[in-house]
XYZ file of C-alpha atoms in Angstrom:
480
model
C 59.218 66.596 49.792
C 61.485 63.663 50.420
C 60.133 60.222 49.386
C 61.372 56.741 50.224
C 60.545 53.516 48.306
C 58.850 50.795 50.217
C 61.229 47.827 50.399
C 59.751 45.840 53.185
C 56.947 45.887 55.662
C 57.750 45.096 59.322
C 54.761 44.178 61.414
C 54.639 44.295 65.072
C 54.753 41.088 66.986
C 51.421 39.144 67.447
C 51.402 40.002 71.186
C 51.862 43.752 70.158
C 49.164 43.300 67.638
C 46.721 41.982 70.244
C 47.539 44.772 72.680
C 47.216 47.428 70.153
C 44.340 45.969 68.131
C 46.462 46.209 64.936
C 45.984 43.601 62.152
C 48.566 42.528 59.610
C 48.592 43.847 56.035
C 50.914 42.180 53.524
C 52.855 43.804 50.517
C 50.437 42.264 48.011
C 47.469 43.640 50.017
C 48.963 47.079 49.665
C 49.429 46.692 45.969
C 46.046 45.395 45.213
C 43.862 47.655 47.449
C 42.961 51.407 46.770
C 45.146 53.701 49.140
C 42.793 56.437 49.556
C 44.839 58.738 51.669
C 48.689 59.307 51.869
C 49.223 62.089 54.260
C 52.882 62.926 55.848
C 52.687 63.670 59.536
C 53.626 67.365 60.112
C 56.836 68.336 61.932
C 58.421 64.969 61.688
C 62.093 64.547 60.613
C 63.888 61.871 58.718
C 64.686 58.733 60.797
C 65.442 55.062 59.986
C 61.990 53.984 61.148
C 58.983 55.961 60.432
C 55.905 55.074 62.220
C 52.344 55.970 61.264
C 49.763 56.676 63.895
C 46.364 55.452 63.967
C 43.734 57.909 62.562
C 40.642 55.647 62.659
C 39.557 51.889 63.009
C 40.940 51.151 59.511
C 44.458 52.718 59.945
C 47.441 50.270 60.453
C 51.026 50.825 61.613
C 53.845 50.149 59.194
C 57.446 50.491 59.426
C 59.560 51.580 56.485
C 62.974 49.920 56.208
C 65.351 50.969 53.379
C 67.788 48.112 53.556
C 65.553 45.053 53.758
C 64.673 44.237 50.132
C 66.955 45.226 47.015
C 64.084 45.335 44.523
C 61.880 48.265 44.990
C 57.994 48.107 44.967
C 56.167 49.720 42.270
C 54.954 52.811 44.167
C 56.463 55.271 46.652
C 55.503 56.467 50.111
C 56.521 59.748 51.870
C 58.991 59.408 54.740
C 56.237 59.518 57.223
C 52.628 58.449 55.980
C 49.257 57.639 57.147
C 47.584 54.955 55.053
C 43.806 54.536 54.932
C 43.032 51.157 53.561
C 40.612 48.064 54.143
C 41.794 45.633 56.740
C 42.279 42.090 55.420
C 43.009 38.887 57.119
C 44.681 36.335 54.735
C 43.466 32.897 55.632
C 46.148 30.148 56.078
C 46.793 28.112 52.763
C 45.737 24.831 54.236
C 42.406 26.088 55.113
C 41.735 26.860 51.380
C 42.324 23.272 50.274
C 40.247 21.859 52.967
C 37.352 24.012 51.839
C 37.742 22.993 48.283
C 37.825 19.255 49.172
C 34.705 19.661 51.059
C 32.892 21.324 48.194
C 34.051 18.650 45.803
C 32.866 15.775 48.067
C 29.391 17.379 48.436
C 29.027 17.804 44.704
C 30.129 14.181 43.924
C 27.569 12.984 46.606
C 24.839 15.079 45.114
C 25.707 13.673 41.535
C 25.621 10.070 42.825
C 22.217 10.550 44.538
C 20.799 12.273 41.349
C 22.313 9.473 39.217
C 20.884 6.760 41.376
C 17.327 8.306 41.400
C 17.432 9.074 37.627
C 18.839 5.728 36.521
C 15.379 4.116 35.701
C 14.443 7.064 33.437
C 17.928 6.979 31.764
C 18.177 3.350 31.396
C 18.243 1.857 27.831
C 19.354 -1.339 26.191
C 20.507 -2.382 22.621
C 20.458 -5.977 21.801
C 22.210 -7.410 18.721
C 21.119 -10.773 17.601
C 22.280 -13.198 14.864
C 19.442 -15.515 13.917
C 19.904 -19.039 12.557
C 20.367 -19.222 8.898
C 20.954 -21.941 6.292
C 22.025 -21.917 2.695
C 19.853 -24.093 0.577
C 20.129 -25.259 -3.198
C 16.643 -25.219 -4.624
C 15.796 -27.584 -7.515
C 12.058 -28.502 -6.987
C 8.923 -29.323 -8.996
C 5.982 -27.767 -7.461
C 2.249 -27.206 -7.793
C -0.298 -24.522 -6.785
C -4.085 -24.331 -6.838
C -6.311 -21.244 -7.133
C -8.384 -22.624 -4.273
C -5.852 -24.430 -2.084
C -6.378 -27.433 0.111
C -5.037 -27.752 3.550
C -1.238 -27.336 3.412
C -1.097 -26.939 -0.310
C 0.327 -23.758 -2.105
C -2.194 -21.317 -3.478
C -1.719 -18.616 -6.211
C -3.647 -15.608 -7.257
C -3.741 -13.602 -10.442
C -3.267 -9.922 -11.237
C -4.943 -8.513 -14.445
C -3.879 -5.196 -15.855
C -6.292 -4.043 -18.824
C -5.137 -3.245 -22.251
C -3.097 -0.049 -22.799
C -2.208 1.509 -26.128
C 0.960 3.282 -27.240
C 2.028 4.747 -30.630
C 5.188 5.759 -32.411
C 5.933 7.836 -35.473
C 8.322 6.362 -38.107
C 9.562 7.745 -41.399
C 8.135 6.713 -44.805
C 10.846 5.606 -47.231
C 8.944 4.444 -50.362
C 5.827 4.916 -52.461
C 3.396 2.161 -53.652
C 0.029 1.619 -55.050
C -2.368 0.769 -52.278
C -5.791 -0.719 -52.745
C -7.487 -1.255 -49.438
C -11.109 -2.087 -48.497
C -12.819 -0.132 -45.759
C -13.899 -2.145 -42.720
C -15.873 -1.556 -39.470
C -18.562 -2.707 -37.101
C -22.329 -2.674 -37.658
C -25.219 -3.927 -35.476
C -27.687 -6.257 -37.071
C -31.361 -6.166 -35.670
C -34.164 -8.603 -35.983
C -37.625 -7.209 -35.468
C -39.312 -9.978 -37.550
C -39.880 -12.760 -34.981
C -38.736 -14.254 -31.833
C -36.831 -16.917 -33.880
C -33.131 -16.664 -34.445
C -31.876 -16.134 -37.919
C -28.456 -17.247 -39.232
C -26.495 -15.135 -41.764
C -23.674 -16.734 -43.556
C -20.230 -15.215 -44.313
C -20.262 -12.541 -47.166
C -23.940 -11.768 -46.604
C -24.404 -8.365 -48.263
C -25.459 -5.141 -46.528
C -26.481 -2.162 -48.791
C -26.152 1.575 -47.754
C -28.675 4.114 -49.083
C -26.286 5.163 -51.846
C -25.937 1.535 -53.142
C -22.499 0.623 -51.687
C -22.228 -2.950 -50.704
C -20.601 -4.335 -47.531
C -20.217 -8.015 -46.639
C -20.059 -9.976 -43.430
C -16.666 -11.199 -42.589
C -17.868 -14.443 -40.873
C -21.281 -16.241 -40.383
C -23.530 -15.039 -37.303
C -26.851 -16.056 -35.700
C -29.193 -13.121 -35.116
C -31.208 -13.359 -31.892
C -35.065 -13.141 -32.108
C -37.262 -10.413 -30.518
C -37.848 -10.445 -26.749
C -40.575 -8.988 -24.541
C -39.253 -6.198 -22.343
C -41.219 -3.705 -20.216
C -44.427 -4.689 -21.941
C -43.167 -4.180 -25.327
C -41.374 -5.950 -28.192
C -37.686 -5.462 -28.399
C -35.777 -6.662 -31.485
C -32.839 -8.986 -31.093
C -29.459 -7.716 -31.997
C -25.785 -8.595 -32.568
C -22.531 -6.678 -33.387
C -20.557 -7.960 -36.364
C -17.742 -6.577 -38.582
C -18.340 -5.880 -42.491
C -15.883 -5.150 -45.127
C -16.462 -2.986 -48.294
C -17.171 -4.760 -51.412
C -14.408 -2.621 -53.259
C -11.446 -0.653 -52.245
C -11.481 3.126 -52.056
C -11.895 6.075 -49.829
C -15.668 6.535 -50.894
C -16.470 3.450 -48.738
C -15.412 5.300 -45.542
C -18.803 6.110 -43.914
C -20.370 6.634 -40.618
C -24.001 6.821 -39.152
C -25.620 4.803 -41.953
C -28.482 2.287 -42.022
C -28.245 -0.748 -44.091
C -30.750 -3.175 -45.741
C -30.221 -6.871 -46.703
C -30.600 -7.210 -50.561
C -30.924 -10.845 -50.103
C -34.238 -10.545 -48.347
C -36.034 -8.547 -51.076
C -39.235 -9.949 -51.948
C -39.396 -11.742 -48.698
C -41.491 -10.780 -45.621
C -38.169 -10.394 -43.611
C -37.023 -7.555 -45.922
C -37.108 -4.403 -43.880
C -37.510 -6.384 -40.643
C -33.902 -7.406 -40.752
C -31.643 -4.341 -40.952
C -28.398 -3.078 -39.702
C -26.721 0.266 -38.577
C -23.236 1.484 -38.188
C -21.917 2.523 -34.797
C -21.679 6.382 -34.246
C -18.380 5.983 -32.242
C -16.700 3.409 -34.735
C -17.198 4.389 -38.401
C -16.390 2.080 -41.287
C -12.930 3.295 -42.341
C -9.554 2.462 -43.894
C -10.667 2.348 -47.470
C -8.102 3.590 -50.006
C -7.100 3.246 -53.649
C -4.051 5.069 -55.148
C -0.539 5.896 -54.422
C 0.741 6.250 -50.911
C 4.034 6.521 -49.120
C 4.710 3.646 -46.871
C 7.282 2.555 -44.294
C 9.766 -0.228 -44.737
C 8.488 -3.541 -43.112
C 11.716 -3.817 -41.196
C 11.113 -0.383 -39.632
C 7.562 -1.225 -38.819
C 8.507 -4.529 -37.113
C 11.268 -2.546 -35.137
C 8.747 -0.013 -34.036
C 6.321 -2.594 -32.937
C 9.091 -4.329 -30.889
C 10.015 -0.997 -29.116
C 6.217 -0.388 -28.368
C 5.751 -3.836 -26.836
C 8.880 -3.410 -24.704
C 7.400 -0.013 -23.542
C 3.996 -1.464 -22.948
C 5.548 -4.502 -21.078
C 7.434 -2.227 -18.755
C 4.339 -0.044 -18.031
C 2.207 -3.138 -17.313
C 4.872 -4.736 -14.944
C 5.095 -1.417 -13.141
C 1.356 -1.212 -12.789
C 1.206 -4.939 -11.536
C 3.957 -4.271 -8.911
C 1.908 -1.340 -7.556
C -1.110 -3.594 -7.202
C 0.800 -6.646 -5.916
C 0.438 -7.063 -2.079
C 3.637 -6.524 -0.200
C 3.882 -10.165 0.946
C 3.320 -11.695 -2.396
C 6.043 -12.489 -4.953
C 5.802 -12.761 -8.834
C 8.160 -14.182 -11.462
C 8.778 -13.209 -15.127
C 7.553 -16.597 -16.423
C 4.355 -16.212 -14.497
C 3.386 -13.234 -16.676
C 1.077 -13.735 -19.647
C 1.113 -10.808 -22.059
C -1.472 -10.285 -24.899
C -0.371 -7.836 -27.593
C -2.380 -6.559 -30.483
C -1.008 -4.723 -33.527
C -3.045 -1.648 -33.911
C -3.686 0.034 -37.299
C -0.976 1.817 -39.212
C -2.174 5.362 -39.425
C -1.079 7.065 -42.602
C -1.898 9.649 -45.151
C -4.674 8.101 -47.296
C -5.154 10.919 -49.905
C -3.207 12.559 -52.696
C -1.126 14.718 -50.364
C 1.663 12.327 -49.103
C 3.080 12.576 -45.542
C 6.599 11.982 -44.374
C 5.679 9.734 -41.357
C 3.291 7.084 -40.222
C 2.133 6.220 -36.871
C 2.427 2.612 -35.477
C -0.039 1.569 -32.912
C 0.404 -1.343 -30.525
C -1.785 -2.524 -27.656
C -1.136 -4.737 -24.696
C -2.504 -6.248 -21.435
C -1.218 -8.790 -18.981
C -2.215 -11.394 -16.333
C 0.259 -12.449 -13.697
C 0.300 -15.361 -11.216
C 1.619 -14.391 -7.778
C 2.259 -16.502 -4.678
C 2.230 -15.746 -0.936
C 5.772 -15.254 0.085
C 5.563 -16.898 3.521
C 3.607 -19.990 2.080
C 6.143 -20.432 -0.778
C 9.173 -19.914 1.669
C 7.791 -22.548 4.043
C 7.394 -25.147 1.297
C 11.016 -24.491 0.140
C 12.083 -24.960 3.779
C 10.111 -28.260 4.064
C 12.024 -29.606 1.031
C 15.406 -28.223 1.829
C 16.010 -28.203 5.612
C 16.555 -31.616 7.202
C 15.428 -30.716 10.761
C 12.701 -28.389 9.744
C 10.307 -27.690 12.715
C 7.837 -25.546 11.034
C 9.335 -22.409 12.654
C 8.641 -18.936 10.982
C 11.223 -18.156 8.498
C 11.716 -15.707 5.502
C 13.989 -15.862 2.322
C 15.378 -12.395 1.483
C 15.809 -13.032 -2.192
C 13.211 -15.519 -2.974
C 12.105 -13.473 -6.037
C 15.590 -14.165 -7.676
C 14.851 -17.993 -8.110
C 14.430 -19.277 -11.640
C 10.696 -19.832 -12.129
C 9.285 -21.820 -15.043
C 5.722 -22.637 -15.834
C 5.281 -26.155 -17.237
C 3.588 -26.375 -20.580
C 3.169 -22.658 -20.760
C 2.151 -22.613 -24.377
C -0.941 -24.620 -23.470
C -1.571 -22.851 -20.121
C -4.588 -20.485 -20.130
C -4.084 -18.243 -17.041
C -7.699 -16.789 -17.438
C -9.233 -20.340 -17.122
C -6.605 -22.031 -14.803
C -7.618 -23.588 -11.391
C -4.115 -25.104 -10.845
C -0.561 -24.754 -12.277
C 2.676 -26.783 -12.153
C 6.080 -25.052 -12.221
C 9.628 -25.496 -11.361
C 11.916 -23.481 -9.041
C 15.810 -23.530 -9.059
C 18.729 -21.521 -7.543
C 20.415 -20.764 -4.346
C 18.776 -19.088 -1.327
C 19.501 -18.314 2.250
C 16.789 -19.278 4.787
C 16.643 -17.209 7.870
C 14.628 -18.054 10.964
C 12.536 -15.194 12.359
C 12.975 -14.143 15.937
C 9.989 -12.860 17.983
C 11.389 -9.487 19.041
C 8.669 -8.580 21.276
C 8.689 -11.770 23.063
C 12.346 -11.298 23.647
C 11.923 -7.828 24.989
C 9.189 -8.763 27.425
C 11.384 -11.745 28.601
C 14.415 -9.535 29.338
C 12.803 -6.531 30.716
C 13.843 -5.856 34.372
C 16.406 -8.824 34.253
C 19.908 -8.549 35.551
C 22.573 -8.298 33.027
C 24.127 -11.553 34.144
C 20.972 -13.359 33.110
C 21.094 -12.418 29.501
C 22.502 -15.742 28.153
C 20.091 -17.638 30.226
C 17.091 -15.639 28.772
C 18.432 -16.330 25.267
C 18.338 -20.072 25.933
C 14.573 -19.848 25.431
C 15.010 -18.447 21.867
C 16.483 -21.452 20.065
C 16.820 -19.773 16.793
C 19.131 -17.155 18.000
C 22.696 -18.114 16.896
C 24.374 -15.467 19.085
C 23.670 -12.146 20.629
C 25.113 -9.345 22.709
C 23.617 -6.549 24.750
C 24.677 -3.058 25.926
C 22.874 -1.534 28.729
C 23.237 2.152 29.670
C 24.093 3.998 31.805
C 27.186 1.702 32.499
C 26.739 1.571 36.213
C 23.194 -0.063 36.138
C 23.113 -3.822 36.381
C 19.621 -4.398 34.991
C 17.799 -4.119 31.731
C 14.911 -1.325 31.617
C 11.536 -2.161 32.750
C 10.126 -0.270 29.930
C 10.330 -2.348 26.809
C 10.228 0.878 24.694
C 13.702 1.441 25.998
C 14.900 -1.883 24.672
C 15.953 -2.067 20.990
C 16.602 -5.371 19.100
C 18.683 -5.357 15.958
C 19.244 -8.354 13.634
C 22.523 -8.946 11.967
C 21.484 -10.821 8.813
């Protein structure tokens, strides 16, 4: 069967299309749409123009011309063919652009309307302020009272109870040691309601005849009536063994007073060791010991350790709005016993014990800052201020060696150094003042805040000309 390539499509004139009811079909339409039926008309011969007859409502008439276009299309048709294909009308190109412009205009209008309606909920503002500040050289003598008067500076104290720490150090030499046992006892007076004075070195005798002596004079209280009965007077004292040696280390023992023998008071005055604190430490013989320099070094290390722990504990108890200084700390250290082997079997180390407590003077940050400002700012107007690094000032207690912090009702001290005083800005007041205001009024609003050195604001979205009504949508930042 002979085939011709489609080279061009010649359509009838518009008048002919209107009369015949035919519609145009372009080359691209033919390429893109499915050609469901290609049937040559029977009995036809080869002619220059082949005409297809309409088979149904979707059949179109096309003319095949072999000399119109040099480049062939991508498919072939018989000499005479009937083409069943959908009928398409290609809209004019200018109509497509018009339609697109209308759609874009509608979308832009919708976005503008939505943006206008949503602006209050989307609105936010950020205000950056630089508060007034002033550098001040501090060199003042000051005073504070435990119970301050009007306008005077007050102080408080923090007390951290005693803690104990130990450290092992090596023994480096051997020596003869003669040490007397020592410990607490309680003396009782069941003789009368009168007091009884006992002088230093008064003897106390254990049941096995060992003698211990008072380390200092004491006065034993008399009896008293309690709950309808007579209760003996008592006092706790320290005694030392009469001789060195391990055999004087004892516990849970009653003592008599040999000096009262033959006197009605004998038996009515007696003593008893404490169950939780035996008389101990007695030794006689050779023992390994540490060098004194090593002992002192160990004690120094322990004191530093205890000091750091006490300060850490004090900082955890100090209120956040108070300040404390190193020279306002009063440490009390106590050298504990040196624990060592006290028998014939000699050890290689001994344990050094150290104890310590502290009392610290603290000041209210705001009150101290205001007094510094009163002394250092010429035009001080009693505004609210703060000093960021006030704790770095050099603080010295006057006559510290004579100062008893546990009994003090007042103190004198000096402060020196450089500080920056910064004026506080009431951020909430600024938010309430600026809420709902036009952006153009920002600087006018700031005029009411005299301690603002400078400020700028950013309001979003960019098209709004007012600050948010909701103060939660306004943020204020300080550039210090």
